[in-house]
Amino acid sequence: MLIKLPSTSDSKESDVTPESFYLSRRTLLGSSLAGLAVSAFPRIGRAQDAGMYPDVEAGTPPAWFAEKLPKTKWQAVNVQGESITPFNDATHYNNFYEFGTAKGDPAQYAGALKTEPWTVVVDGEVGKPGRYALEDFMKPYQLEERIYRLRCVEAWSMVIPWLGFPLSALLKQVEPTSKAKFIRFETLQDPKVMPGQRSGFALIEWPYVEGLRLDEAMNPLAILAVGMYGRELPNQNGAPLRLVVPWKYGFKSVKSIVRISLVEDQPKTTWQSIAADEYGFYANVNPQVDHPRWSQARERRLPSGLFSPNVRETQMFNGYGNEVASLYSGLDLRKNY
Ligand code: MTE
């Protein structure tokens, strides 16, 4: 995030108009998923099928997760014509600053995080506030597999098969009051197991906080994930509960959530607090608005190496414009980055 990127992504092609203008010509589907690759014949859930994705390290699923998995709606949303990132890359090239700033730190240190038992608090402007054991919190929801692109603000990207449920389903459940305008998420704060919270990396004021406008949170693409690659979330990817908002830069997708609050005012988010000129509240993927220190026109799709950098053009809203562009009509996306 604050680290200078290697030159492969310091592209000077930000002036080139990419495909993104197709947005203005297309009918925007608003809150529908109809434009996405939704599989006509969802796969029957075979939780125990280790071959679902290659090289997936088996975890130890909590009982509630194992029970839900066979009823999962597989490939509820897919990405057409793009390969799924190998499990090993998705789990060993991570940003989870609570465990350190190097990409390998989360895989190395997050094993110490105890995710059972786990409590989630829902509070603020809601008719039904509560403090839930995760298994109770999850009771009303069917799992769906959502295969989404993930585009980090640092200009790398992946394609990940998440398991989760729509955030809108939770919102319906907790009944936001008329005062609720934003949703605020908070990650666990536990310096005993999170070395990044003990270290001198004092720029971050813990806990890690992220937020969405309520209408963004209601968009069907926004999910709370509890798993990936057909298994529960590995700790380094934000176990046991994380947000996934695929049209925004990855830093919005807050990990290891312990508190969800409905609030009246726009929350003060972690990266905005550190460098407001570099990381905005909206953080919508936008190839036309560069980060002050690098271009956002292109991205490195992992796995990527010196001899096969696997660089591709970044798409407006990370390719989800049909589903989300209407949320921002009339908003200057250059100012509201
Ligand atoms: N959530 C917390 N709590 N702490 C973090 O440091 N990093 C964010 C996001 N969520 C982060 C976080 C960033 S910058 C990115 S790109 C994604 O997590 C990375 O998710 P991944 O490691 O599962 O790919």
XYZ file of N, CA and C in Angstrom, residues 45 47 62-74 134-144 165 226:
84
model
N -23.382 -29.677 -4.503
C -22.318 -29.516 -3.517
C -21.670 -30.836 -3.153
N -18.863 -31.286 -0.772
C -17.933 -30.635 0.130
C -16.637 -31.417 0.259
N -15.127 -25.665 10.855
C -16.015 -25.722 12.011
C -17.285 -26.481 11.644
N -17.953 -27.056 12.645
C -19.122 -27.917 12.383
C -20.192 -27.178 11.579
N -20.463 -25.922 11.908
C -21.534 -25.200 11.219
C -21.210 -25.043 9.741
N -19.930 -24.896 9.414
C -19.503 -24.720 8.032
C -19.669 -26.041 7.270
N -19.222 -27.122 7.888
C -19.329 -28.449 7.257
C -20.797 -28.800 6.976
N -21.675 -28.374 7.873
C -23.108 -28.644 7.677
C -23.687 -27.860 6.510
N -23.250 -26.640 6.364
C -23.801 -25.780 5.313
C -23.253 -26.121 3.924
N -22.030 -26.599 3.884
C -21.334 -26.751 2.602
C -22.082 -27.584 1.560
N -22.670 -28.726 1.937
C -23.355 -29.529 0.905
C -24.532 -28.807 0.267
N -25.082 -27.789 0.962
C -26.238 -27.077 0.398
C -25.817 -25.824 -0.367
N -24.540 -25.681 -0.582
C -24.022 -24.489 -1.254
C -24.520 -24.374 -2.698
N -24.784 -23.131 -3.102
C -25.130 -22.869 -4.502
C -23.804 -22.610 -5.230
N -23.318 -23.625 -5.910
C -21.991 -23.529 -6.520
C -22.026 -22.649 -7.752
N -20.515 -16.960 16.072
C -20.512 -17.008 14.599
C -21.490 -18.049 14.044
N -21.564 -19.210 14.706
C -22.458 -20.261 14.174
C -23.919 -19.807 14.216
N -24.280 -18.992 15.204
C -25.655 -18.470 15.261
C -25.843 -17.355 14.233
N -24.820 -16.516 14.127
C -24.846 -15.425 13.147
C -25.093 -15.973 11.743
N -24.499 -17.150 11.448
C -24.556 -17.725 10.104
C -25.832 -18.520 9.826
N -26.583 -18.822 10.870
C -27.740 -19.735 10.722
C -28.688 -19.395 9.570
N -29.078 -18.118 9.397
C -30.104 -17.861 8.370
C -29.608 -17.980 6.927
N -28.317 -18.121 6.699
C -27.818 -17.923 5.339
C -27.359 -19.207 4.649
N -27.741 -19.287 3.368
C -27.231 -20.363 2.521
C -25.919 -19.876 1.910
N -24.941 -20.748 1.810
C -23.684 -20.337 1.187
C -23.816 -20.338 -0.329
N -23.140 -19.375 -0.939
C -23.063 -19.308 -2.405
C -21.600 -19.217 -2.790
N -22.274 -15.173 1.585
C -23.697 -14.853 1.393
C -23.829 -13.352 1.205
N -17.056 -16.619 4.126
C -16.570 -17.482 5.211
C -15.675 -18.596 4.653
